[in-house]
Tab-separated table of C-alpha atoms in Angstrom:
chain	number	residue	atom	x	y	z
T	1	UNK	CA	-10.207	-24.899	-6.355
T	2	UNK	CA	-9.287	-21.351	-5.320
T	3	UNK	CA	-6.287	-19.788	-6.828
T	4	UNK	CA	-3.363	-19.448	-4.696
T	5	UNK	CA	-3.084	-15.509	-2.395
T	6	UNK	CA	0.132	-15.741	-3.387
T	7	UNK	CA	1.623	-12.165	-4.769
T	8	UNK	CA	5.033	-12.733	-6.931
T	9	UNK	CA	7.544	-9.633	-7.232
T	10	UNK	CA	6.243	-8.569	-10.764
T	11	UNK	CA	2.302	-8.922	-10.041
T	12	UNK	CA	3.369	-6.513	-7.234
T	13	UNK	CA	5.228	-4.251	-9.272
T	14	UNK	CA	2.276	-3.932	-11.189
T	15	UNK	CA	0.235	-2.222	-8.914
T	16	UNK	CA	-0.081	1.456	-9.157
T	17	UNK	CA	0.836	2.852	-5.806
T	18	UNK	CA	2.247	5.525	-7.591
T	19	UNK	CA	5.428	7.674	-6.426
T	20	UNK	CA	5.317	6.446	-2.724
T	21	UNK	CA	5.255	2.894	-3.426
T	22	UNK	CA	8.159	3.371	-6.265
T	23	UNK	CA	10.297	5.484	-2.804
T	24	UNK	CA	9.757	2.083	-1.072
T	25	UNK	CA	10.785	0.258	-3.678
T	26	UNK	CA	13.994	2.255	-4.000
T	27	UNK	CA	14.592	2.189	-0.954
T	28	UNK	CA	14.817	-1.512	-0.629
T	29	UNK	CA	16.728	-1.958	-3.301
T	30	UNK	CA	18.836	0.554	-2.167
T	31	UNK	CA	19.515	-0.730	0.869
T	32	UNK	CA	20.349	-4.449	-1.136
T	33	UNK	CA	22.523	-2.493	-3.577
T	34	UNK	CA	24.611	-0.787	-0.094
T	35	UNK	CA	25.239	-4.372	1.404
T	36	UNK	CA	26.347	-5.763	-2.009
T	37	UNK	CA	28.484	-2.938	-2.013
T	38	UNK	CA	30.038	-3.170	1.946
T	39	UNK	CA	30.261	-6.974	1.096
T	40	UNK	CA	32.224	-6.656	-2.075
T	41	UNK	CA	34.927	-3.681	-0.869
T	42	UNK	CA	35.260	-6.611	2.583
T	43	UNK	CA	36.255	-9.300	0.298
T	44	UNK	CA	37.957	-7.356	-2.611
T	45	UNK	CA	40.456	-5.967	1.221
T	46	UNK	CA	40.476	-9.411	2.216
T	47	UNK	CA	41.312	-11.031	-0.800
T	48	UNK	CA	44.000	-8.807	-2.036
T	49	UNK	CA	45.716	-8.680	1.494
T	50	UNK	CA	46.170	-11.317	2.653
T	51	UNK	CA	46.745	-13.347	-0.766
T	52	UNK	CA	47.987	-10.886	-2.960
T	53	UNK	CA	44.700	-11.970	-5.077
T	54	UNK	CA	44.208	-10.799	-8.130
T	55	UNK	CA	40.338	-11.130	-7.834
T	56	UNK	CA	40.805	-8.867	-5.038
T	57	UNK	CA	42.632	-6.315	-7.552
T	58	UNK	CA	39.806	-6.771	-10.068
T	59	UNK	CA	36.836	-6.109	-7.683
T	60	UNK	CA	38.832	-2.466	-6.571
T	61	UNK	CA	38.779	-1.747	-10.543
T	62	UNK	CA	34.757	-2.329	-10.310
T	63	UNK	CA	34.214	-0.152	-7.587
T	64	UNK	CA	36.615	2.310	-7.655
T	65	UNK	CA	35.762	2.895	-11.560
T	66	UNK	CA	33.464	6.372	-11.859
T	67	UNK	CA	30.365	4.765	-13.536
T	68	UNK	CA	29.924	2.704	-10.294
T	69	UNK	CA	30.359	5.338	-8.208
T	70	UNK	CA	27.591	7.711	-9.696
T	71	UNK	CA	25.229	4.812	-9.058
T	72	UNK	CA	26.208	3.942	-5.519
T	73	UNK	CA	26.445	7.314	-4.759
T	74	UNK	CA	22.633	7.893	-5.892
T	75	UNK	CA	21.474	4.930	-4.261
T	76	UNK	CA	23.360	6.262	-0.600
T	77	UNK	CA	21.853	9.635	-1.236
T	78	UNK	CA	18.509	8.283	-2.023
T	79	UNK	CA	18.609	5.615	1.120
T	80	UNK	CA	19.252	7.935	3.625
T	81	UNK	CA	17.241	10.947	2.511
T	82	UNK	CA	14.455	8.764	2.327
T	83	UNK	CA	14.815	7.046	5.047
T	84	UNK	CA	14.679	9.969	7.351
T	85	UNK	CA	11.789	10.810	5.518
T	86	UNK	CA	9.971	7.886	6.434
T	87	UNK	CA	11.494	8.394	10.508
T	88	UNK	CA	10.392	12.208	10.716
T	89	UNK	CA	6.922	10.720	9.518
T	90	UNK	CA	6.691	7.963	11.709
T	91	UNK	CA	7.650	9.904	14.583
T	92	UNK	CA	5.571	12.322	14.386
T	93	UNK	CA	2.359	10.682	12.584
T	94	UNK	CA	0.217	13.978	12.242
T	95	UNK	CA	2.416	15.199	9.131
T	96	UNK	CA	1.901	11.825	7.734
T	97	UNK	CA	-0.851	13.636	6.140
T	98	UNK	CA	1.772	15.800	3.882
T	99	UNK	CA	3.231	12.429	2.667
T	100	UNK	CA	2.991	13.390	-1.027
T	101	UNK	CA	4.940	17.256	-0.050
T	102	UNK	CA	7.136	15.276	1.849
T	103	UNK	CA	8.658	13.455	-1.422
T	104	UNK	CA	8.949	16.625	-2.959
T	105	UNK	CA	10.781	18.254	-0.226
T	106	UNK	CA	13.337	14.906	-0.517
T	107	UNK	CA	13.796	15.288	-4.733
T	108	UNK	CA	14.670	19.083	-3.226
T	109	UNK	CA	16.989	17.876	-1.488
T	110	UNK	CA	18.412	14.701	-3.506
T	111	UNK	CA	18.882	16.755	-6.593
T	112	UNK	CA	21.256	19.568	-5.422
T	113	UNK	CA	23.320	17.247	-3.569
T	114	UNK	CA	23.495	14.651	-6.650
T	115	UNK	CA	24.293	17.596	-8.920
T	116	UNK	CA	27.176	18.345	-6.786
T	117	UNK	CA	28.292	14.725	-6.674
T	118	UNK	CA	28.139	14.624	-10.332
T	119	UNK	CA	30.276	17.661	-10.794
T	120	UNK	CA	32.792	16.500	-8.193
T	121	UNK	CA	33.101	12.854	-9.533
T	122	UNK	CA	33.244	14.147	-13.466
T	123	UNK	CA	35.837	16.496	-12.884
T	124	UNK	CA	38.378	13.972	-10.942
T	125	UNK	CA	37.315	11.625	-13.539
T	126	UNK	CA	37.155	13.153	-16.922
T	127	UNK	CA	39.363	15.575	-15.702
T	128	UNK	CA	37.571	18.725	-16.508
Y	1	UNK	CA	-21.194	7.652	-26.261
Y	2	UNK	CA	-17.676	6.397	-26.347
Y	3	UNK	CA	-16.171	3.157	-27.401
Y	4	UNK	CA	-14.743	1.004	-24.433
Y	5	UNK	CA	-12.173	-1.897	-24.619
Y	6	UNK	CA	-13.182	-3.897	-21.340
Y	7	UNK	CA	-10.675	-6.694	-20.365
Y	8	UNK	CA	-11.321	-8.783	-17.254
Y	9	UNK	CA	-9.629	-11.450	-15.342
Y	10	UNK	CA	-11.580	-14.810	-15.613
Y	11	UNK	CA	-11.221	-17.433	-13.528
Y	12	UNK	CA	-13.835	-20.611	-13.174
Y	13	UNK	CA	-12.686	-22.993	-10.484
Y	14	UNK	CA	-14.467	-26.043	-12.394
Y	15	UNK	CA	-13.731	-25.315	-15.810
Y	16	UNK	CA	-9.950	-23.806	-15.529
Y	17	UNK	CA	-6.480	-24.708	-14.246
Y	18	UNK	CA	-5.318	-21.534	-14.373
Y	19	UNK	CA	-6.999	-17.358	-15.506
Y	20	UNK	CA	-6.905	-15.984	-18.697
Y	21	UNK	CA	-8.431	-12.433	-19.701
Y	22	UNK	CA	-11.453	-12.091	-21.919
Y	23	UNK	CA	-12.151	-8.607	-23.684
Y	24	UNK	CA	-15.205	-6.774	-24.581
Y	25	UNK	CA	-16.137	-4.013	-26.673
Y	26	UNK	CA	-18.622	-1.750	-25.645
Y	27	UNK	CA	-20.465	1.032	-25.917
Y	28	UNK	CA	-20.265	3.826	-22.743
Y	29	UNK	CA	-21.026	7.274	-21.784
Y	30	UNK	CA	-17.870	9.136	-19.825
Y	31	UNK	CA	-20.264	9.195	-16.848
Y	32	UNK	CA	-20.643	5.656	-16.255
Y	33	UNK	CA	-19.381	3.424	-13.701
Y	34	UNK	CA	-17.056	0.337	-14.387
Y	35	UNK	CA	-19.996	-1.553	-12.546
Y	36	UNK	CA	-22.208	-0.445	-14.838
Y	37	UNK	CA	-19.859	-1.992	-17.583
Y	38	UNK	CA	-19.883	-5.355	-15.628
Y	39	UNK	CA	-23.378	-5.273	-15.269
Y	40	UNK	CA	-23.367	-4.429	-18.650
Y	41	UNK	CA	-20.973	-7.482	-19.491
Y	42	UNK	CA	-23.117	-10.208	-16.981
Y	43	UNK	CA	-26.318	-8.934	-18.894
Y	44	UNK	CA	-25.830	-9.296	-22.650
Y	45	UNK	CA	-22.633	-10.632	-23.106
Y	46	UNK	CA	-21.323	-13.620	-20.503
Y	47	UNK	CA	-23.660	-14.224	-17.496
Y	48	UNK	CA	-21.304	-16.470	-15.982
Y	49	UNK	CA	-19.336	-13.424	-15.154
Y	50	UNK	CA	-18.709	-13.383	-11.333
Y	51	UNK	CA	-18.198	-9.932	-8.877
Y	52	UNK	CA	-19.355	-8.757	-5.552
Y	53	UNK	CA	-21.719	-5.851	-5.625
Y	54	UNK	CA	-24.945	-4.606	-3.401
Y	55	UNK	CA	-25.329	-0.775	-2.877
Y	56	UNK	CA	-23.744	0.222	-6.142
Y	57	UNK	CA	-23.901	3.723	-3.974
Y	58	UNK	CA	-19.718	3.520	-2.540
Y	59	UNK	CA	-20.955	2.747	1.085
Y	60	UNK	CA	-21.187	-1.391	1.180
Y	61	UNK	CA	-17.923	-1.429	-0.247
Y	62	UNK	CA	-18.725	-4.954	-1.706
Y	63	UNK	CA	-16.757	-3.720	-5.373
Y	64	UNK	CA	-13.744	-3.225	-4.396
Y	65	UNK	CA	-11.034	-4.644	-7.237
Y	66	UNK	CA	-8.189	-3.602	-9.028
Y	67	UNK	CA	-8.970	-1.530	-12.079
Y	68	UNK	CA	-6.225	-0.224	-14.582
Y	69	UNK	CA	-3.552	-1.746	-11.765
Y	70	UNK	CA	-4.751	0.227	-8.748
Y	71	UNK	CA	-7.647	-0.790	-6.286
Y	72	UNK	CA	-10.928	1.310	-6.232
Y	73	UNK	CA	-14.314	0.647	-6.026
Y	74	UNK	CA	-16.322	-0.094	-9.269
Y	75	UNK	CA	-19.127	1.908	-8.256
Y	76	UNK	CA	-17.667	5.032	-7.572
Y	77	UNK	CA	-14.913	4.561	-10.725
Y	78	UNK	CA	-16.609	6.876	-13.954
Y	79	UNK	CA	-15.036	6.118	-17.307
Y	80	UNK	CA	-14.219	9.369	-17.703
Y	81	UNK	CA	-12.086	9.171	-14.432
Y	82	UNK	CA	-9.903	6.772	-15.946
Y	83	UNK	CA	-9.034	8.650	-18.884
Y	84	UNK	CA	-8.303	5.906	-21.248
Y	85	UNK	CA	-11.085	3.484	-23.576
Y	86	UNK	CA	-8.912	0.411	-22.294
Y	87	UNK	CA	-10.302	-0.159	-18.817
Y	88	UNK	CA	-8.551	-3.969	-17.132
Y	89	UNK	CA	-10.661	-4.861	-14.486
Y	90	UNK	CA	-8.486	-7.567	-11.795
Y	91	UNK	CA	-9.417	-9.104	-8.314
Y	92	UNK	CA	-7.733	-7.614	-5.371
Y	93	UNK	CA	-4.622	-8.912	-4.680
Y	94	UNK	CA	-3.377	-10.979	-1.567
Y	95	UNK	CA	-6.505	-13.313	-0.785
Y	96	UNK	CA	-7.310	-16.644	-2.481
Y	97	UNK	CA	-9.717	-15.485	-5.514
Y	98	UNK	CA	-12.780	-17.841	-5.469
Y	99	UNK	CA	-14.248	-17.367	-8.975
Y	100	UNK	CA	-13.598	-14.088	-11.212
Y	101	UNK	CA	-13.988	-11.001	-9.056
Y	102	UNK	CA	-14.889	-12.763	-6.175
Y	103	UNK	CA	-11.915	-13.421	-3.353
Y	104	UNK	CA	-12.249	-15.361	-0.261
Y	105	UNK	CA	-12.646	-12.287	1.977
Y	106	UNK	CA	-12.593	-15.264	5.262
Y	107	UNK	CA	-8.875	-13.823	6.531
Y	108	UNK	CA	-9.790	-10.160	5.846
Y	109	UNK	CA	-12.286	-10.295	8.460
Y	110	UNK	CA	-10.688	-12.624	10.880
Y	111	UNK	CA	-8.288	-10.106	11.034
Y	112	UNK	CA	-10.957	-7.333	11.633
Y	113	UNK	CA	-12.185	-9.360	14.025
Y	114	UNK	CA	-9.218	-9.567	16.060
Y	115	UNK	CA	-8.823	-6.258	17.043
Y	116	UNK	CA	-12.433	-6.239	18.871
Y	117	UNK	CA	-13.987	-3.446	16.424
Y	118	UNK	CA	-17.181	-2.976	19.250
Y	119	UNK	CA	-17.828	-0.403	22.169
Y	120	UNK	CA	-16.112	-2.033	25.145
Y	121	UNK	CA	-17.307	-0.049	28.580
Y	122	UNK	CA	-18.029	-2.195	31.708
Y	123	UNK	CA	-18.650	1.075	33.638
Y	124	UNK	CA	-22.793	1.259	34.687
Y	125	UNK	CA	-24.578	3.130	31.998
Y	126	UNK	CA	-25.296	6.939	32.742
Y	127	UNK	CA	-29.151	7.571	32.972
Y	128	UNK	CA	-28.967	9.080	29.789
Y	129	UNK	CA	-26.542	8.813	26.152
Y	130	UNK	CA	-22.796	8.865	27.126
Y	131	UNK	CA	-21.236	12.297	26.616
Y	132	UNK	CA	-18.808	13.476	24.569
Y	133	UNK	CA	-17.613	16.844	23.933
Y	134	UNK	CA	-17.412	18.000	20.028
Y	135	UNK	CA	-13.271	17.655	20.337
Y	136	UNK	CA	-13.285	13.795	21.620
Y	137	UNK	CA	-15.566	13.182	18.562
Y	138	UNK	CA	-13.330	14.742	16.240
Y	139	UNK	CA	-10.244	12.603	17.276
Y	140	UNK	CA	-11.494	9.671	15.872
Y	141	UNK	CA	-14.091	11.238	13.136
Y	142	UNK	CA	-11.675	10.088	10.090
Y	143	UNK	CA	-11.769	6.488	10.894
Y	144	UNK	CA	-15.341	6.157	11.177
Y	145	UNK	CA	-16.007	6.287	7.987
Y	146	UNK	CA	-14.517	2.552	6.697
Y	147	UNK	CA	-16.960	0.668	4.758
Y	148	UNK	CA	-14.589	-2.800	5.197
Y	149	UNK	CA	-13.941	-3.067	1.528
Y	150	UNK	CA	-10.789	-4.339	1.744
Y	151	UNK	CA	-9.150	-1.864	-1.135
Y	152	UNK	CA	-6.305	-0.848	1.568
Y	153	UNK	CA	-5.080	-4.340	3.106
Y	154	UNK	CA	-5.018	-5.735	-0.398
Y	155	UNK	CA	-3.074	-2.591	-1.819
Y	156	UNK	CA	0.137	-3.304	0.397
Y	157	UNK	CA	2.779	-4.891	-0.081
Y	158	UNK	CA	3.543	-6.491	3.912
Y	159	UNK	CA	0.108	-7.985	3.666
Y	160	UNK	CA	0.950	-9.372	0.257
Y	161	UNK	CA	4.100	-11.164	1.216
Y	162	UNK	CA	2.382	-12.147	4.917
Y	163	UNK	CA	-1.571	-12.401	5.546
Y	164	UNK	CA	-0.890	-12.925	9.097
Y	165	UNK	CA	0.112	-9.233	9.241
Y	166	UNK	CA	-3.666	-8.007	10.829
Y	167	UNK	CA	-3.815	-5.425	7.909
Y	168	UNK	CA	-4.523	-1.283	7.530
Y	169	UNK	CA	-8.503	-2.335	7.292
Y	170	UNK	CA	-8.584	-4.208	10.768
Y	171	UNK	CA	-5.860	-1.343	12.495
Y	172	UNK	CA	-8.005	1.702	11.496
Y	173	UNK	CA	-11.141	0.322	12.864
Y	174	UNK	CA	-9.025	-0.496	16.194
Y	175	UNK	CA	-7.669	3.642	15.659
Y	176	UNK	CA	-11.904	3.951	15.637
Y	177	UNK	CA	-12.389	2.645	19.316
Y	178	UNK	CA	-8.674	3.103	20.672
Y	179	UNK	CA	-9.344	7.250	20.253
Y	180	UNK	CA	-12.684	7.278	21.405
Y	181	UNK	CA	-13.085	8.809	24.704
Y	182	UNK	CA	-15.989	6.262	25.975
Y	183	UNK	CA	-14.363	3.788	25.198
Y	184	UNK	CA	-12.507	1.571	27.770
Y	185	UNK	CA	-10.749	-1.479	25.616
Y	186	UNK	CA	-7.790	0.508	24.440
Y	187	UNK	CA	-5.128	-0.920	26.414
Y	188	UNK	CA	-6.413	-4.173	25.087
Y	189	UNK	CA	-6.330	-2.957	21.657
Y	190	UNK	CA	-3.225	-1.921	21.702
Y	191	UNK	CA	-1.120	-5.431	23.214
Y	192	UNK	CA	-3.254	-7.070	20.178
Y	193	UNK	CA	-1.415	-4.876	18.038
Y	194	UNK	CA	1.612	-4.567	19.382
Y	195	UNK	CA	2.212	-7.539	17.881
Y	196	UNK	CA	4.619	-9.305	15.342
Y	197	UNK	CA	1.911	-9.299	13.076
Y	198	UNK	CA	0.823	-6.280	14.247
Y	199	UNK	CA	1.332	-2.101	13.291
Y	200	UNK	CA	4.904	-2.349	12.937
Y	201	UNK	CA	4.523	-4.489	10.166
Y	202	UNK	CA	3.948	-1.583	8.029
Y	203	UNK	CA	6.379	-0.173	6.242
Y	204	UNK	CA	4.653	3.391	5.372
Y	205	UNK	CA	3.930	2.508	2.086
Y	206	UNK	CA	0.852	4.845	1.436
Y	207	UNK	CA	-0.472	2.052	-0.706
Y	208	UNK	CA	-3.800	2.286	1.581
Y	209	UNK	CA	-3.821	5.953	1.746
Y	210	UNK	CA	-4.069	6.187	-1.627
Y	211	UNK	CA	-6.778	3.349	-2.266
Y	212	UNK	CA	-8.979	4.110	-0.098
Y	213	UNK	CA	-12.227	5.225	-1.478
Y	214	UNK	CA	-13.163	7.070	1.439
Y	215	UNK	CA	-10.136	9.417	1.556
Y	216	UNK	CA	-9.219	7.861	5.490
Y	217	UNK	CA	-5.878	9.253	6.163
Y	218	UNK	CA	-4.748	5.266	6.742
Y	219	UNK	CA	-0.999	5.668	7.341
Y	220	UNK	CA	-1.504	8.299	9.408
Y	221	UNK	CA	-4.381	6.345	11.627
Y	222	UNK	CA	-1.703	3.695	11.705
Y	223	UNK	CA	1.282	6.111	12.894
Y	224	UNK	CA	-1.345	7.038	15.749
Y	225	UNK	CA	-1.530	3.932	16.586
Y	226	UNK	CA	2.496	2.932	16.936
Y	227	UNK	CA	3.071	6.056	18.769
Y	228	UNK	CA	0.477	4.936	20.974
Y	229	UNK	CA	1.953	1.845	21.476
Y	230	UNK	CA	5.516	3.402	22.306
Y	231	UNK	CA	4.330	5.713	24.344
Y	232	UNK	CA	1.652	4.632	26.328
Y	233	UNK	CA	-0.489	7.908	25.994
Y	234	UNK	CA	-3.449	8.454	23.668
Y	235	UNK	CA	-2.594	12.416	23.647
């Protein structure tokens, strides 16, 4: 009998499409990592309002807490820089050919503005 | 001549419920091909070992599989090129895989099928060839070149999780006839793939850029394509 088509998450993974693939990827997971977020700070409000919870109180103290912050802010950065990456290609298909300078041109702009993030955050947070 | 550490995926639908690896050592020079080492393999080692190949040349495009984790075609893969002595040679991914190498190429080609990859032009035929001016050509020059070896629709990831999505393969060889200007089935062409199953399910990937042995400019075929779709206009 033929072996089952069927592609699980880590054979996937496995394949080397290389930096554009690993973009995608991120970008997913991103995206996952955002409604986890939006879905957590709803609840935590919820909670705490209107039942003075302290589950509520101890899902602010995740969030709000700098370590998690660095991270989500990454992953927002990331999601939308790449993503209007992907829109300025698909709109306009003929620079789809400059894919590979078109990641480079995103690091160039993720980086500076993460940098900046990372000072901001670390000096409200460590108090430097 | 360089030592060579060749592990392949083995499958044997009678003997095996499920595919181990077997590993071979052998004995190359940079310049030769992985097929070479399978041929190698099938001669004097295991001749129950199963692949695809014809041309051995990179224009049948019958070797197409995965080799170190990325899809290429063993013919046109030197040892050298891979710059390691551990080569893994794997199926493709995303289609049923028959015996070894071999993968039930059946859905791969229904797709291709779909999108009517032949001259369509009901118009009576000129005295002589049909025209075309050097530019019209050009428009659709990259897409020509496909050899149908699968390497891009089993390199992404929508086909993967959904082989009902009609594939890069079977969309660049509707780009072929949809941009050519003697052609008259475009409009067709394009309500096949505009589609659920159709061009938007890519996710520009470049997955089948990237594999494709003949350097087509896939994702960029495919963005043709959409905007064609959304706009109505082949300009």
């Amino acid at each position: 009998m033929a072996l089952n088509r069927k592609v699980g998450f880590f054979k996937g993974l496995k394949y080397k499409g290389g930096g554009p693939m690993w973009a995608w990827i991120l970008h997913r997971l991103s995206g996952l990592a955002m409604v986890f977020f939006v879905g957590s700070h709803i609840i935590a409000g919820f909670l705490t309002q209107q039942f003075g919870s302290d589950v509520g109180i101890a899902i602010n103290i995740v969030y709000e807490n700098w370590i998690f912050q660095l991270v989500l802010f990454f992953l927002v950065i990331f999601h939308a820089v790449n993503g209007l990456r992907v829109t300025l290609l698909d709109l306009w298909p003929a620079l789809l050919e400059y894919q590979r300078e078109s990641i480079w041109l995103e690091w160039l702009v993720i980086i500076p503005l993460y940098v900046l993030i990372l000072f901001t955050v670390l000096k409200s947070a460590l108090g430097l | 001549m360089q030592k060579i550490t060749l592990k392949l995926f083995r499958y044997n639908p009678e003997t095996d419920t499920k595919p181990h690896y077997d590993t071979f050592e052998l004995e190359a020079e940079p310049t030769d091909r992985v097929l070479d080492l399978m041929e190698k393999v099938k001669g004097y080692h295991d001749g129950s070992l199963s692949f695809r190949r014809s041309c051995a040349h990179g224009v049948c495009g019958s070797c197409a599989m995965r080799i170190n984790g990325q899809n290429m075609l063993a013919c046109k893969t030197l040892v050298q090129d891979l710059k390691t002595s551990r080569i893994t040679v794997e199926p493709i991914l995303g289609l049923s895989v028959l015996k070894d190498m071999i993968v039930d190429m059946d859905p791969f080609f229904d797709s291709y099928k779909k999108v009517m990859p032949f001259f369509v032009n009901d118009e009576p035929k000129p005295a002589q060839e049909r025209h075309q001016s050097i530019e019209d050509r050009e428009r659709f020059d990259d897409t020509t070149k496909c050899i149908l070896c699968g390497a891009c629709t089993t390199s992404c990831p929508s086909f993967w999780s959904n082989d009902e999505y009609i594939g890069p393969a079977a969309i660049v060889n509707a780009h072929r006839f949809i941009f050519d200007s003697r052609d008259k089935g475009a409009a067709e062409r394009l309500q096949i793939l505009n589609d659920q199953f159709g061009v938007y399910r890519c996710r520009t990937i470049f997955n089948c850029t990237v594999a494709c042995p003949r350097e087509i400019q896939i994702t960029q075929a495919i963005g043709e394509v959409k905007k064609a779709i959304a706009t109505g206009s082949l300009d």
